[in-house]
């Protein structure tokens, strides 16, 4: 059995990690740590995780996290580099935060401030070349939830030269993406019955991560216009993505079918069917569709994921499987919980 | 007092018309008609409209609708031309349906099928030139809900030459926009907790209407890529709209401020603040923001409306006021119901 | 014109007061005050209240509130007695908080702690005798939202001797009832998709207020079992109330019809129709139904209200109208905003 | 491997059965049948069930269902007796419908009409004596969703003589409980933002089933007052249940702890913690709490379940495990999907 620890177990990402890890046949759950909630039982924060209800949260320190085969970090950004260093090179460290996602140190400093801690293998195995880098790795930078959905929606078109490297994205998300932050605009009474845009005009920190992924796929810098929208549901991202068409788009569907033919977690829907986030709830699956608008001469792809599962914790477990040499799909649901 | 009738009083648009007309100081409510619900009391379908609860719905016929100063039609498309002809040229007929919105007969036939019934003055007074055509008119084509939000979000930029005539829109909507249709995907259990795209790739009938409005504003044909998204809330449209920037965008905010300086129902939010649909609930107000993404070199505008109020019934009453020579804002709320 | 002030204008009760007062024909809006939000514009907290968006919130002090005809207090409990004393006996003070609702000083101390500040005329005009006490009063204790719905659901049965003084209530509410408190269980992601009970077993502070109202109606002490449930919607209370039947219940409907025959804001639904909170959204109306379960031998009444309107701010304005000698319904909507 | 068939695979109960059975290690999924949807692929109705997306639905006939070890029936009531007879006594038939739940033929006729088809072993293993009857059985009557939550909430108190046989229940439910019926009041726009009561006053068909279960537990006829409430969420039942206290209630918690000490799917929450339905989403777990209201002298128990899982399909699979002699918990999740 693989012994794992989760730092940040009282939050949404930590809770989803534990939900998946409880069902993982090769895993034994070790230390669970938290910040302000240290000293309280997990059941107080995650009442859905019955088998762990009485576990008391420890402080997030390297001492507590030491001695595990795998340590998942679900922490605010800026904390993982130091912790990883203290855990030593033999521990698999899987960082659900942003610290090691960007390869460009200047981009890091511009978007997050401070000094770049360096990049780790990027945890989106479906991207070209990514899976190989993850096999046997001791360090994983789990992608952001938006970049997961958007990169998978667009990279086949860019890689196949079917769309210009100039993409426009509006992605709608449920509110768990913002974490358990106590902010007025995240209160239920504010969220329910409302839609709101935020970080418009290039303000969202996931923008450079999306650009990085798509630029690698396209083999040329890709310009990204990204608008996130908050909608009244707990989980789910629906990413509406488009780019100017190259050619007539006849090859679009084929390119996507080929790109994802062997991917266990990416489902290209039958033609004419469009994704719904409910179909992905709690699963590690991406539902995807692509089409061409002949009047507007744009290629349009829409992806749906569960932001906490494939968008965070499921992606992290998928990477753990690769890092440990386990079958990649071990312990990961492909069916959603609907309706 | 102006005597009005509403055809289609059991539906969502009809209900919202009656909610607003009940509060209108110059209006007396006459005949209320329906299709399959004729013969039943309105209270059975619209329990929120207490003062009209005992009114029995009549059949939608020209006879029933005759003898009113204003007749609102909230009917499936294809029915208004004939009814309007029978009501005579002296009656103000305000069509909340699509029949008379498009000026291009070929576009009508392509998108709706059948023969075009001709266009009527377009009921979006905030568009350049539109208000004048509505004053004293006997016929009004009320815009679609999406075209209302999107046209107001983008026309100032196009009219001022700040953006290229090539726009990309993803608009998220509540489910009342689909009407009271008994379709499986509109059931509460399907809608709640889910986001879904539909009509992607140029499939939505509002696309030519949006293109028509924006092309007039730009003085040149505008290419429109439009993706609608269904979200779990009853009312509200949040339209995320963008286009390639011309110049550096420094004049963008000024152009919008100028375009809407005297508009009672369009509110350009303070810089840095983005619209939420909840703030517009039940009101005739558009909340709007514009910015520039310097990296992506795009102008981005986001508009929020209540699809049933400013997007349908409120816009219709605004046009009635203009048609009758009443102050344009009579009986129309500018404050939303929030949270 | 009546000049009014609102203390606590940045919260939900304050916002709803202002929404209603903006539409009130006899009112001029004066000082708006807040606690931690003082110094910021109202539009930042209440973006739906467009006409007041630029008003800057003042500190909640007697100085700021002085010089108005009516002062509404939407504050945490414990603050109104002192403020009212400083405002002087000539000012109409309408307290949306709990300080002056209970007539029994011991009950106050048991449920709220500290010393009782004395009771004020109770602002539920539909209760027997209450309206008379409110006419011309300078002080009003606005009822709690649950007691409003529950008292109106049950008092006619108790007053008519149709039910035993031993009632069981489960009331389901939207989350705005908890105010804009930054508590984890009120976050959108926690609330949406969930139902939860709280304050079970006699723990909710509205229990003694319910008992007080019903005991007056019954002319004998009434035992109250009250369970509140939080549901995923912003506004609305649906109170399911029952008591053992006296007799066969044949007179139940008649008793309710009689009790509410002249009440402008209480709507006894047609037989066989049950209330929905959506029909009351944003209105000052109570939708009510009563029936008898012959097998269980219980009388069952269900009431729906908007907790922020009839349950708080609408009830407060109704009381202001009575206090000032205005027609009781002035400025108060009876139609809800639905769907 | 056990070969199973599901009749009614396009509905909500059928979909949830398949979600669970896909994860069940001992099961192989055979025929999937439907009524009006026969001939279409399952993926069109249940897009979340990826591994079965291309399976074409067959007609619901005995021929199609024959040759399986276990047949699950998720059909409208009235159809299971005949089908079961045709399938023969050797097939395990698990009926998610109501046909065989009631033991009293007169009660059946009164509540459902027509002739009673006889009762089958009742599929709530946690009830005293029920588990034994389910072991090795060839026929199972799966309980209704409300009776599941309510019976488990109240039977320990009645069995222990801690409460009088006279119970009052208000249970709030998500809308999937009504199935995929195309009824106006189940449309998303009607459901979201609203709470509504229905079947009040003894009108709900689950009432006699609740009374039957509780009467067995109490050893005396139990009077049941049951009010169901529809709330805006897809899944979940929160049942608020109470009865007059016998004695002082000091033994209440102990009685519940004892009743459920060995039950894998019933979780008595720590004192002072109340259930939320979100914690049970997609799981077979019941979250339960009990307390005493000393003022009202009532015992109050609140149970939360997922109506589609423990309330229908999870309960059905639990019974299948018992019928087949498998470990009772095989393939059934105890952790919910939250937030």
Short mmCIF file of N, CA and C in Angstrom, two decimals, chain C residues 148-224:
data_model
loop_
_atom_site.label_atom_id
_atom_site.label_comp_id
_atom_site.label_asym_id
_atom_site.label_seq_id
_atom_site.Cartn_x
_atom_site.Cartn_y
_atom_site.Cartn_z
N UNK C 148 -43.46 35.87 11.62
CA UNK C 148 -44.45 36.45 10.72
C UNK C 148 -45.21 35.35 9.99
N UNK C 149 -44.48 34.47 9.35
CA UNK C 149 -45.14 33.41 8.57
C UNK C 149 -45.93 32.47 9.46
N UNK C 150 -45.35 32.09 10.57
CA UNK C 150 -45.96 31.05 11.41
C UNK C 150 -47.16 31.59 12.17
N UNK C 151 -47.04 32.82 12.69
CA UNK C 151 -48.17 33.39 13.44
C UNK C 151 -49.38 33.55 12.55
N UNK C 152 -49.15 34.00 11.32
CA UNK C 152 -50.27 34.18 10.41
C UNK C 152 -50.84 32.84 9.95
N UNK C 153 -49.98 31.82 9.90
CA UNK C 153 -50.47 30.49 9.50
C UNK C 153 -51.35 29.87 10.56
N UNK C 154 -51.09 30.17 11.83
CA UNK C 154 -51.77 29.41 12.89
C UNK C 154 -52.76 30.19 13.73
N UNK C 155 -52.64 31.52 13.80
CA UNK C 155 -53.49 32.17 14.81
C UNK C 155 -54.98 32.01 14.54
N UNK C 156 -55.47 32.02 13.28
CA UNK C 156 -56.92 31.90 13.15
C UNK C 156 -57.46 30.59 13.71
N UNK C 157 -56.71 29.51 13.55
CA UNK C 157 -57.18 28.23 14.09
C UNK C 157 -57.21 28.25 15.61
N UNK C 158 -56.17 28.83 16.21
CA UNK C 158 -56.11 28.87 17.67
C UNK C 158 -57.14 29.83 18.22
N UNK C 159 -57.29 30.97 17.56
CA UNK C 159 -58.26 31.96 18.03
C UNK C 159 -59.68 31.42 17.94
N UNK C 160 -59.93 30.57 16.95
CA UNK C 160 -61.29 30.04 16.77
C UNK C 160 -61.50 28.74 17.54
N UNK C 161 -60.51 28.33 18.29
CA UNK C 161 -60.68 27.12 19.08
C UNK C 161 -60.76 25.85 18.24
N UNK C 162 -60.12 25.87 17.08
CA UNK C 162 -60.18 24.71 16.19
C UNK C 162 -58.99 23.77 16.36
N UNK C 163 -58.00 24.23 17.12
CA UNK C 163 -56.79 23.41 17.27
C UNK C 163 -56.29 23.54 18.70
N UNK C 164 -55.65 22.50 19.17
CA UNK C 164 -55.13 22.52 20.53
C UNK C 164 -53.86 23.39 20.61
N UNK C 165 -53.61 23.95 21.77
CA UNK C 165 -52.49 24.90 21.91
C UNK C 165 -51.15 24.19 22.02
N UNK C 166 -50.84 23.46 20.99
CA UNK C 166 -49.69 22.56 21.05
C UNK C 166 -49.28 22.35 19.59
N UNK C 167 -48.41 23.21 19.08
CA UNK C 167 -48.17 23.26 17.64
C UNK C 167 -46.79 22.74 17.28
N UNK C 168 -46.72 22.16 16.10
CA UNK C 168 -45.46 21.63 15.58
C UNK C 168 -45.20 22.30 14.24
N UNK C 169 -44.01 22.87 14.10
CA UNK C 169 -43.69 23.66 12.91
C UNK C 169 -42.34 23.24 12.37
N UNK C 170 -42.29 23.00 11.08
CA UNK C 170 -41.01 22.94 10.37
C UNK C 170 -41.07 24.02 9.30
N UNK C 171 -40.15 24.95 9.37
CA UNK C 171 -40.16 26.05 8.40
C UNK C 171 -38.86 26.04 7.62
N UNK C 172 -38.99 26.11 6.30
CA UNK C 172 -37.83 26.04 5.42
C UNK C 172 -37.55 27.45 4.92
N UNK C 173 -36.28 27.82 4.88
CA UNK C 173 -35.97 29.21 4.54
C UNK C 173 -34.81 29.31 3.58
N UNK C 174 -34.79 30.38 2.81
CA UNK C 174 -33.63 30.76 2.02
C UNK C 174 -32.56 31.34 2.91
N UNK C 175 -31.37 31.54 2.32
CA UNK C 175 -30.22 31.85 3.17
C UNK C 175 -30.06 33.33 3.49
N UNK C 176 -30.82 34.20 2.85
CA UNK C 176 -30.68 35.62 3.20
C UNK C 176 -31.17 35.89 4.61
N UNK C 177 -31.99 34.96 5.15
CA UNK C 177 -32.46 35.12 6.52
C UNK C 177 -31.33 35.19 7.53
N UNK C 178 -30.19 34.61 7.18
CA UNK C 178 -29.04 34.63 8.09
C UNK C 178 -28.21 35.90 7.94
N UNK C 179 -28.63 36.80 7.04
CA UNK C 179 -27.87 38.02 6.85
C UNK C 179 -26.60 37.79 6.05
N UNK C 180 -25.82 38.87 5.95
CA UNK C 180 -24.59 38.80 5.16
C UNK C 180 -23.42 38.30 5.99
N UNK C 181 -23.69 37.38 6.92
CA UNK C 181 -22.62 36.90 7.80
C UNK C 181 -21.64 36.02 7.03
N UNK C 182 -20.38 36.25 7.26
CA UNK C 182 -19.34 35.45 6.60
C UNK C 182 -19.08 34.19 7.41
N UNK C 183 -19.99 33.22 7.26
CA UNK C 183 -19.83 31.94 7.97
C UNK C 183 -19.69 30.84 6.94
N UNK C 184 -18.84 29.85 7.21
CA UNK C 184 -18.60 28.79 6.21
C UNK C 184 -19.88 28.13 5.72
N UNK C 185 -20.83 27.86 6.63
CA UNK C 185 -22.00 27.09 6.18
C UNK C 185 -22.94 27.93 5.32
N UNK C 186 -22.67 29.23 5.19
CA UNK C 186 -23.50 30.07 4.33
C UNK C 186 -22.87 30.31 2.96
N UNK C 187 -21.68 29.75 2.73
CA UNK C 187 -21.05 29.88 1.41
C UNK C 187 -21.91 29.22 0.34
N UNK C 188 -21.90 29.80 -0.84
CA UNK C 188 -22.69 29.26 -1.93
C UNK C 188 -22.44 27.78 -2.17
N UNK C 189 -21.17 27.38 -2.17
CA UNK C 189 -20.84 25.98 -2.46
C UNK C 189 -21.40 25.03 -1.41
N UNK C 190 -21.58 25.53 -0.18
CA UNK C 190 -22.14 24.69 0.88
C UNK C 190 -23.66 24.64 0.79
N UNK C 191 -24.24 25.75 0.42
CA UNK C 191 -25.69 25.90 0.48
C UNK C 191 -26.37 25.25 -0.71
N UNK C 192 -25.80 25.47 -1.90
CA UNK C 192 -26.44 24.95 -3.10
C UNK C 192 -26.37 23.43 -3.09
N UNK C 193 -27.45 22.79 -3.46
CA UNK C 193 -27.46 21.34 -3.46
C UNK C 193 -27.56 20.73 -2.08
N UNK C 194 -27.95 21.51 -1.07
CA UNK C 194 -28.03 20.94 0.27
C UNK C 194 -29.24 21.46 1.04
N UNK C 195 -29.71 20.65 1.94
CA UNK C 195 -30.73 21.01 2.92
C UNK C 195 -30.14 20.71 4.29
N UNK C 196 -30.36 21.60 5.25
CA UNK C 196 -29.83 21.31 6.59
C UNK C 196 -30.75 21.88 7.65
N UNK C 197 -30.87 21.15 8.73
CA UNK C 197 -31.64 21.64 9.87
C UNK C 197 -30.70 22.36 10.83
N UNK C 198 -31.24 23.28 11.60
CA UNK C 198 -30.41 23.96 12.60
C UNK C 198 -31.31 24.42 13.75
N UNK C 199 -30.70 24.67 14.89
CA UNK C 199 -31.47 25.15 16.04
C UNK C 199 -32.60 24.21 16.42
N UNK C 200 -32.40 22.91 16.20
CA UNK C 200 -33.47 21.93 16.44
C UNK C 200 -33.67 21.72 17.95
N UNK C 201 -34.88 21.43 18.31
CA UNK C 201 -35.15 21.08 19.70
C UNK C 201 -35.39 22.29 20.57
N UNK C 202 -35.85 23.36 19.98
CA UNK C 202 -36.16 24.55 20.77
C UNK C 202 -35.00 25.51 20.87
N UNK C 203 -34.08 25.44 19.94
CA UNK C 203 -32.89 26.27 20.04
C UNK C 203 -32.98 27.60 19.31
N UNK C 204 -34.01 27.82 18.51
CA UNK C 204 -34.04 29.04 17.72
C UNK C 204 -34.73 30.17 18.50
N UNK C 205 -34.10 31.36 18.44
CA UNK C 205 -34.61 32.49 19.22
C UNK C 205 -35.98 32.99 18.79
N UNK C 206 -36.44 32.55 17.64
CA UNK C 206 -37.79 32.96 17.25
C UNK C 206 -38.87 32.15 17.97
N UNK C 207 -38.46 31.07 18.65
CA UNK C 207 -39.45 30.21 19.32
C UNK C 207 -40.29 30.99 20.34
N UNK C 208 -39.67 31.73 21.27
CA UNK C 208 -40.53 32.42 22.25
C UNK C 208 -41.42 33.49 21.60
N UNK C 209 -40.95 34.06 20.52
CA UNK C 209 -41.76 35.09 19.84
C UNK C 209 -42.99 34.45 19.20
N UNK C 210 -42.79 33.26 18.61
CA UNK C 210 -43.93 32.52 18.05
C UNK C 210 -44.91 32.16 19.16
N UNK C 211 -44.36 31.64 20.27
CA UNK C 211 -45.22 31.24 21.39
C UNK C 211 -46.00 32.43 21.93
N UNK C 212 -45.35 33.57 22.01
CA UNK C 212 -46.01 34.78 22.51
C UNK C 212 -47.21 35.15 21.64
N UNK C 213 -46.99 35.17 20.33
CA UNK C 213 -48.07 35.56 19.43
C UNK C 213 -49.23 34.57 19.48
N UNK C 214 -48.89 33.30 19.44
CA UNK C 214 -49.95 32.29 19.39
C UNK C 214 -50.69 32.20 20.72
N UNK C 215 -49.98 32.43 21.81
CA UNK C 215 -50.64 32.36 23.12
C UNK C 215 -51.66 33.49 23.26
N UNK C 216 -51.32 34.66 22.77
CA UNK C 216 -52.29 35.76 22.80
C UNK C 216 -53.53 35.37 21.99
N UNK C 217 -53.29 34.80 20.81
CA UNK C 217 -54.43 34.44 19.95
C UNK C 217 -55.29 33.37 20.60
N UNK C 218 -54.65 32.38 21.23
CA UNK C 218 -55.38 31.25 21.79
C UNK C 218 -56.00 31.60 23.14
N UNK C 219 -55.49 32.63 23.76
CA UNK C 219 -55.96 32.97 25.10
C UNK C 219 -55.48 32.00 26.15
N UNK C 220 -54.46 31.27 25.84
CA UNK C 220 -53.90 30.27 26.75
C UNK C 220 -52.47 29.99 26.27
N UNK C 221 -51.57 29.58 27.15
CA UNK C 221 -50.19 29.33 26.70
C UNK C 221 -50.14 28.25 25.62
N UNK C 222 -49.41 28.54 24.59
CA UNK C 222 -49.27 27.60 23.48
C UNK C 222 -47.87 27.00 23.49
N UNK C 223 -47.80 25.71 23.40
CA UNK C 223 -46.51 25.01 23.33
C UNK C 223 -46.06 24.96 21.87
N UNK C 224 -44.81 25.31 21.64
CA UNK C 224 -44.31 25.42 20.26
C UNK C 224 -43.10 24.52 20.07
#
